[in-house]
Short mmCIF file of C-alpha atoms in Angstrom, two decimals:
data_model
loop_
_atom_site.label_atom_id
_atom_site.label_comp_id
_atom_site.label_asym_id
_atom_site.label_seq_id
_atom_site.Cartn_x
_atom_site.Cartn_y
_atom_site.Cartn_z
CA MET G 171 106.65 115.60 101.56
CA ALA G 172 108.95 115.72 98.54
CA ASP G 173 110.00 118.38 95.95
CA VAL G 174 111.86 117.24 93.36
CA ARG G 175 112.95 119.18 90.06
CA HIS G 176 114.03 116.94 86.96
CA SER G 177 115.64 118.33 83.82
CA LYS G 178 116.85 116.11 81.03
CA GLY G 179 117.65 116.09 77.79
CA LEU G 180 115.56 113.96 75.51
CA ARG G 181 115.78 112.84 71.82
CA ARG G 182 114.88 115.23 69.39
CA GLN G 183 111.28 113.57 68.93
CA VAL G 184 110.46 113.54 72.73
CA LEU G 185 109.16 115.98 74.72
CA LEU G 186 111.38 118.16 76.64
CA VAL G 187 110.10 118.45 80.40
CA ALA G 188 110.66 119.21 83.69
CA PHE G 189 108.74 117.69 86.74
CA ILE G 190 107.91 118.96 90.25
CA LEU G 191 106.79 116.33 92.45
CA PHE G 192 104.72 116.69 95.49
CA CYS G 193 103.85 113.48 97.86
CA THR G 194 101.34 115.77 99.40
CA ARG G 195 100.18 113.44 102.20
CA VAL G 196 100.72 110.10 103.66
CA LEU G 197 98.43 109.23 106.42
CA ALA G 198 98.13 105.78 107.46
CA ASP G 199 97.84 103.40 104.38
CA GLN G 200 96.60 106.94 102.44
CA VAL G 201 98.89 108.27 99.76
CA GLU G 202 98.35 111.29 97.47
CA ILE G 203 100.91 112.12 94.85
CA GLN G 204 100.73 115.27 92.59
CA TRP G 205 102.95 116.77 89.79
CA GLU G 206 102.81 119.88 87.51
CA ARG G 207 101.44 119.28 84.40
CA GLN G 208 103.81 120.26 81.49
CA ASP G 209 103.40 121.98 78.17
CA GLY G 210 103.12 119.56 75.14
CA ALA G 211 102.56 116.46 77.55
CA SER G 212 99.86 113.98 76.34
CA ALA G 213 100.06 111.69 79.23
CA TYR G 214 101.91 110.70 82.16
CA ASP G 215 103.01 107.43 83.47
CA LEU G 216 103.42 107.01 87.49
CA GLU G 217 105.55 103.95 88.98
CA ILE G 218 105.39 102.95 92.61
CA GLN G 219 108.05 100.45 93.66
CA SER G 220 108.43 98.41 96.88
CA GLY G 221 112.02 97.09 96.66
CA ASN G 222 113.01 95.99 93.30
CA GLU G 223 109.21 95.14 92.82
CA VAL G 224 106.67 97.41 90.95
CA VAL G 225 103.50 97.43 93.01
CA PHE G 226 101.67 100.12 90.97
CA GLN G 227 102.02 101.47 87.51
CA GLN G 228 99.08 103.73 85.48
CA ARG G 229 99.15 106.07 82.40
CA PHE G 230 96.96 109.29 82.96
CA GLN G 231 95.63 111.64 80.49
CA ALA G 232 97.16 114.75 80.42
CA LYS G 233 94.34 117.05 82.14
CA THR G 234 95.19 114.53 85.43
CA SER G 235 97.93 115.83 87.72
CA SER G 236 97.49 113.75 91.11
CA TRP G 237 96.83 110.31 92.03
CA SER G 238 95.70 109.07 95.48
CA GLY G 239 95.16 105.56 96.84
CA SER G 240 96.04 102.78 99.65
CA LEU G 241 99.17 101.22 100.29
CA PRO G 242 100.36 98.59 103.10
CA PHE G 243 102.69 99.96 105.56
CA GLY G 244 106.02 99.96 104.03
CA VAL G 245 109.10 101.77 102.50
CA TYR G 246 108.21 102.85 98.84
CA ARG G 247 109.87 104.86 95.86
CA TYR G 248 107.58 106.88 93.08
CA ARG G 249 108.90 108.28 89.35
CA ILE G 250 106.98 109.93 86.54
CA ARG G 251 107.63 110.36 83.10
CA ALA G 252 105.82 112.28 80.22
CA LEU G 253 104.36 111.00 76.65
CA ASN G 254 104.35 113.52 74.04
CA GLN G 255 101.44 114.06 71.15
CA ASP G 256 103.49 111.18 68.96
CA GLY G 257 102.99 108.63 71.82
CA ASP G 258 106.77 108.71 72.56
CA THR G 259 107.76 108.65 76.28
CA GLY G 260 110.55 110.55 77.93
CA PRO G 261 112.83 108.93 80.48
CA TRP G 262 111.80 108.15 83.99
CA GLY G 263 112.51 110.96 86.45
CA GLU G 264 114.47 110.31 89.38
CA ALA G 265 112.70 108.09 92.31
CA VAL G 266 111.35 109.85 95.34
CA PRO G 267 111.35 107.62 98.33
CA PHE G 268 108.46 107.81 101.09
CA LEU G 269 106.81 105.90 103.97
CA ALA G 270 102.99 104.91 104.16
CA THR G 271 102.84 104.80 107.74
CA PRO G 272 100.61 101.95 109.73
CA ASN G 273 97.12 103.00 111.23
CA THR G 274 96.87 103.82 114.79
CA PRO G 275 95.74 100.75 117.13
CA GLN G 276 92.34 101.27 118.50
CA PRO G 277 91.50 100.32 122.36
CA LEU G 278 88.49 97.48 122.22
CA PHE G 279 88.84 96.16 125.53
CA PRO G 280 87.97 97.03 128.30
CA PRO G 281 85.79 99.63 126.63
CA ASN G 282 86.60 103.42 127.21
CA LYS G 283 85.56 104.32 130.47
CA THR G 284 84.40 101.46 131.92
CA THR G 285 84.50 99.83 135.55
CA VAL G 286 86.21 96.65 135.51
CA ILE G 287 85.46 94.36 138.58
CA TYR G 288 88.18 91.63 139.34
CA LYS G 289 89.35 90.01 142.26
CA VAL G 290 92.58 91.60 143.47
CA GLY G 291 95.60 89.77 141.93
CA GLY G 292 93.52 88.20 139.00
CA LEU G 293 94.30 88.63 135.47
CA VAL G 294 93.06 91.84 133.68
CA THR G 295 93.23 91.51 129.57
CA LEU G 296 93.66 94.50 127.25
CA ARG G 297 92.89 94.08 123.75
CA TRP G 298 93.41 96.39 120.90
CA SER G 299 92.65 96.31 116.96
CA ASN G 300 94.94 94.63 114.38
CA VAL G 301 97.06 96.64 112.27
CA GLN G 302 97.99 95.56 108.89
CA GLY G 303 101.77 94.96 108.57
CA ILE G 304 102.67 95.12 112.31
CA GLY G 305 103.23 92.46 114.72
CA GLN G 306 104.61 94.27 117.92
CA PHE G 307 103.45 96.98 120.01
CA LEU G 308 104.32 99.01 122.93
CA LEU G 309 101.96 99.02 125.57
CA LEU G 310 101.88 102.15 128.26
CA LEU G 311 99.52 101.64 131.15
CA LYS G 312 99.76 104.49 133.60
CA GLY G 313 97.78 104.51 137.12
CA ALA G 314 96.89 107.42 139.28
CA SER G 315 98.66 105.88 142.14
CA THR G 316 100.31 102.90 140.32
CA PRO G 317 104.15 103.02 138.90
CA GLU G 318 104.11 103.28 134.93
CA ILE G 319 103.98 99.88 132.89
CA LYS G 320 105.79 99.67 129.61
CA LYS G 321 105.68 96.22 127.76
CA ILE G 322 106.26 95.04 124.28
CA VAL G 323 103.48 92.77 123.31
CA THR G 324 103.17 90.48 120.23
CA GLY G 325 99.70 90.29 118.93
CA ASN G 326 96.92 92.47 120.09
CA GLU G 327 96.17 91.15 122.91
CA VAL G 328 97.67 90.76 127.07
CA GLU G 329 96.90 89.49 130.23
CA LEU G 330 98.35 91.47 133.01
CA PRO G 331 98.45 90.16 136.53
CA GLY G 332 98.53 91.79 139.92
CA LEU G 333 96.96 95.26 138.90
CA ARG G 334 95.72 96.93 142.35
CA PRO G 335 92.29 98.94 142.39
CA ASP G 336 92.90 102.27 140.78
CA ASN G 337 92.19 104.76 137.95
CA TYR G 338 93.99 103.50 134.63
CA SER G 339 94.75 104.82 131.15
CA TRP G 340 96.71 102.81 128.75
CA THR G 341 97.78 103.45 124.61
CA VAL G 342 99.27 101.01 122.34
CA THR G 343 101.77 102.08 119.81
CA PRO G 344 103.08 100.07 116.97
CA ILE G 345 106.56 98.86 116.85
CA LEU G 346 108.74 100.64 114.08
CA LYS G 347 106.70 103.05 113.26
CA ILE G 348 107.29 106.68 112.26
CA ARG G 349 105.49 109.91 113.73
CA GLN G 350 101.94 110.05 113.40
CA LYS G 351 99.02 111.29 114.74
CA LYS G 352 98.30 111.22 118.64
CA GLU G 353 97.72 107.60 119.88
CA GLU G 354 94.29 107.13 121.07
CA GLU G 355 94.07 106.97 124.90
CA ALA G 356 91.18 104.89 126.91
CA GLN G 357 90.47 104.88 130.49
CA PHE G 358 89.18 102.35 133.08
CA GLN G 359 88.82 101.74 136.63
CA ILE G 360 89.63 98.49 138.70
CA VAL G 361 87.74 98.30 142.15
CA GLU G 362 87.97 95.54 144.44
CA ALA G 363 84.90 92.70 144.33
CA LYS G 364 83.41 91.92 147.42
CA ALA G 365 84.21 88.74 149.03
CA SER G 366 80.55 87.28 147.89
CA GLU G 367 81.32 88.15 144.49
CA PRO G 368 82.98 85.46 141.58
CA ALA G 369 86.01 86.02 140.08
CA LYS G 370 84.41 86.94 136.98
CA PHE G 371 84.10 90.03 135.91
CA TRP G 372 81.53 92.32 134.34
CA LEU G 373 81.18 96.16 133.43
CA LYS G 374 79.21 98.86 134.09
CA THR G 375 79.46 102.58 132.33
CA VAL G 376 81.16 105.23 134.83
CA LYS G 377 79.54 107.57 136.66
CA ASN G 378 79.99 110.67 138.36
CA SER G 379 79.88 108.84 141.95
CA ALA G 380 82.25 109.09 144.55
CA ASP G 381 81.30 105.25 145.27
CA PRO G 382 80.99 103.06 142.02
CA VAL G 383 81.05 99.87 144.20
CA SER G 384 77.37 100.96 145.26
CA ASP G 385 75.95 101.26 142.03
CA LEU G 386 77.07 98.18 140.24
CA PRO G 387 74.69 95.92 138.19
CA SER G 388 73.73 92.62 138.62
CA ARG G 389 76.21 90.05 137.77
CA GLU G 390 75.94 89.49 133.61
CA VAL G 391 75.89 86.13 132.65
CA SER G 392 77.15 84.94 129.12
CA LEU G 393 74.59 83.42 127.17
CA ASN G 394 74.43 80.77 124.28
CA LEU G 395 71.29 80.62 122.40
CA LEU G 396 71.43 77.39 119.86
CA GLY G 397 69.24 75.84 117.59
CA GLY G 398 69.51 72.37 115.44
CA PHE G 399 68.35 68.87 114.96
CA GLU G 400 68.50 66.14 117.39
CA GLY G 401 68.47 62.43 116.05
CA GLY G 402 68.27 58.71 117.28
CA THR G 403 68.07 55.76 115.74
CA ASN G 404 64.95 56.35 113.69
CA TYR G 405 64.08 60.14 114.41
CA ALA G 406 65.44 63.40 114.29
CA PHE G 407 63.73 66.68 115.37
CA PRO G 408 64.34 70.23 115.79
CA MET G 409 66.09 71.38 118.75
CA PHE G 410 66.28 74.48 120.67
CA ALA G 411 68.71 75.15 123.56
CA VAL G 412 70.32 77.98 125.89
CA LYS G 413 73.34 77.95 127.83
CA PHE G 414 74.23 80.16 130.54
CA ALA G 415 78.54 80.27 131.20
CA LEU G 416 79.81 79.40 134.60
CA GLU G 417 83.14 79.07 136.22
CA ASN G 418 86.07 77.74 134.45
CA GLY G 419 84.74 76.24 131.34
CA PHE G 420 81.58 75.09 132.80
CA ALA G 421 77.77 75.88 131.49
CA LEU G 422 74.39 75.06 132.48
CA GLY G 423 71.59 75.07 130.27
CA GLY G 424 68.42 73.53 129.01
CA ARG G 425 67.10 71.69 125.90
CA TYR G 426 63.82 71.08 123.96
CA ALA G 427 63.28 68.89 121.17
CA TYR G 428 59.81 68.97 119.50
CA GLY G 429 58.35 67.32 116.38
CA ARG G 430 56.29 65.46 114.45
CA SER G 431 55.89 62.89 112.00
CA SER G 432 53.25 60.45 110.12
CA GLN G 433 53.55 56.58 109.12
CA VAL G 434 50.86 54.68 107.48
CA GLY G 435 48.12 55.33 109.07
CA THR G 436 49.75 56.42 112.45
CA SER G 437 50.61 60.17 113.71
CA VAL G 438 53.59 60.47 115.99
CA ARG G 439 54.43 63.61 118.27
CA TYR G 440 57.48 63.63 119.95
CA GLN G 441 58.80 66.06 122.78
CA SER G 442 62.20 66.04 124.64
CA VAL G 443 63.16 68.57 127.87
CA ARG G 444 66.68 68.32 129.40
CA LEU G 445 68.78 70.22 131.77
CA ASN G 446 71.80 69.95 130.92
CA LEU G 447 75.96 70.33 132.32
CA SER G 448 78.55 71.04 129.88
CA TYR G 449 82.19 71.41 130.50
CA TYR G 450 84.37 72.75 127.83
CA PHE G 451 88.04 71.41 127.87
CA SER G 452 89.53 74.57 126.74
CA GLY G 453 88.69 76.29 129.72
CA LYS G 454 86.50 78.88 127.69
CA ASN G 455 82.85 79.05 127.48
CA PHE G 456 80.90 77.88 124.35
CA SER G 457 84.14 76.71 122.33
CA ASP G 458 86.57 73.40 121.55
CA PHE G 459 85.65 70.25 122.93
CA PHE G 460 82.92 69.46 125.55
CA ALA G 461 81.34 66.59 127.35
CA GLN G 462 77.96 67.13 128.34
CA VAL G 463 75.27 65.50 130.86
CA GLY G 464 71.80 65.86 130.93
CA ALA G 465 68.60 64.35 132.58
CA GLY G 466 64.82 65.33 131.98
CA THR G 467 61.68 63.92 130.09
CA ASP G 468 60.57 62.66 127.22
CA PHE G 469 57.07 62.37 125.91
CA ILE G 470 55.49 60.53 122.97
CA SER G 471 51.97 60.57 121.86
CA ALA G 472 50.52 58.54 118.90
CA SER G 473 47.35 57.94 117.20
CA SER G 474 46.14 55.57 114.38
CA THR G 475 43.36 55.97 111.79
CA THR G 476 41.29 53.10 113.82
CA ALA G 477 41.03 55.79 116.84
CA GLU G 478 43.42 53.84 118.92
CA GLN G 479 45.57 56.32 120.81
CA SER G 480 48.79 55.96 123.21
CA SER G 481 51.15 58.18 125.02
CA ARG G 482 54.02 57.87 127.12
CA LEU G 483 55.96 59.91 129.73
CA SER G 484 59.58 58.61 130.35
CA LYS G 485 62.57 59.61 132.11
CA ALA G 486 65.66 60.15 130.41
CA VAL G 487 69.40 60.54 131.12
CA ASP G 488 71.95 61.06 128.29
CA LEU G 489 75.51 61.52 127.95
CA SER G 490 77.66 63.07 125.14
CA ILE G 491 80.86 64.41 123.88
CA GLY G 492 80.93 67.40 121.10
CA TRP G 493 82.75 70.28 119.66
CA GLN G 494 81.68 73.91 119.30
CA TRP G 495 83.60 76.53 117.31
CA LYS G 496 83.15 79.78 117.89
CA PRO G 497 85.13 82.55 116.01
CA ARG G 498 87.10 85.43 117.64
CA SER G 499 85.45 88.04 115.75
CA SER G 500 81.93 86.66 116.08
CA GLY G 501 79.31 85.68 118.31
CA PHE G 502 78.27 83.02 115.88
CA ASN G 503 79.31 79.31 116.59
CA PHE G 504 78.10 75.90 115.47
CA GLY G 505 79.09 72.25 116.53
CA LEU G 506 78.28 68.68 116.77
CA SER G 507 77.89 66.17 119.82
CA LEU G 508 77.42 62.56 119.55
CA GLY G 509 76.14 60.59 122.97
CA GLY G 510 73.55 58.28 123.94
CA GLN G 511 70.60 58.65 126.04
CA TYR G 512 68.61 55.92 128.24
CA THR G 513 64.87 56.52 128.85
CA THR G 514 62.46 54.41 131.37
CA GLN G 515 59.11 53.78 129.59
CA PRO G 516 58.67 50.89 127.10
CA ASP G 517 57.78 51.78 123.72
CA ILE G 518 54.14 52.58 122.24
CA THR G 519 52.56 49.43 120.97
CA ILE G 520 50.82 51.22 118.27
CA ILE G 521 53.95 52.43 116.14
CA ASP G 522 57.17 50.56 114.96
CA VAL G 523 59.46 53.23 116.62
CA LYS G 524 62.31 52.58 119.29
CA PHE G 525 61.99 55.43 122.08
CA SER G 526 62.83 53.54 124.95
CA GLY G 527 66.06 51.86 126.33
CA LEU G 528 69.37 53.15 125.75
CA LEU G 529 69.79 54.94 122.20
CA PRO G 530 72.08 56.82 119.93
CA LEU G 531 71.64 60.40 120.14
CA ALA G 532 73.37 62.89 117.45
CA THR G 533 73.00 66.41 118.00
CA LEU G 534 73.87 69.18 115.04
CA PHE G 535 73.50 73.08 116.18
CA ALA G 536 74.43 76.53 115.14
CA GLY G 537 74.28 79.44 117.63
CA TYR G 538 74.98 82.94 118.73
CA SER G 539 76.66 83.85 121.78
CA PHE G 540 76.15 86.94 123.87
#
């Protein structure tokens, strides 16, 4: 709150004013400034500075006596001057300093009041929302029977090793902040995984139960649904696929391609079914460079205007490498893979399209991960 009085003599043709300025609200990046209207003033100029730079300047009509807006986190000064009925301006009043405070980080993961299952000694990930202008945060983690942990973190994510089963609460505070509203507190619980359970974690809503482990759901599997086009030497058909995340960057899935094409006097139908295994070199599922091997069947049928019909069901294997990109803040992803496939059956004699032998394979796709 700033309450500053200004009273200065002006030239005879300029209005003599005394301002009472109020910085009535500075909450996160929202700022509100008010001033007393002066008799004889036709307008007011408001100027906001950051360092030696003017970041905001606006002229207001005489009936206006306040301004509110959004400013990034930082230290500022504001000042005001009046104009008389002839449009002459008085001198600037004294500059009043103020601070626009950063927003409070919001805990994002684990979601509030959830149970997290890890093998004891594994890494526990905590993640919170970004705050404009802030690069470091103070993490405070408290357990019911675990010593308090304080840690300065750069960025908005941290992995903590060695947490034991306990009930935890945690807050994140921006570094270099001023007093602000109470930090948002989130809670989660860690329970020891059974020997038969994998190292991957899953979540459940905490219930009022003495034994939360006995009420755990079945394992939640990350899922990637894909759609795109698969092409060979002289064909390209729509492709649909699904992948299930496994451990350490591996994913198991299936791919189905289907298409119809017509040549002069001939109609061709193509179907391909594959079971495939992918490995992502980043160690993360559905992200970065990957290698993939698949096996399945191809079904090709053709008919001609001469009533001649032919079909083949062949065995096929494929090997490809590719790249899949998944933006961190979105489940959408897309990618490209290149490789080859080998089919065992001979070609159909009534069409001039090669489907057997060693063939190149290109797949362009987009999808969504759950």
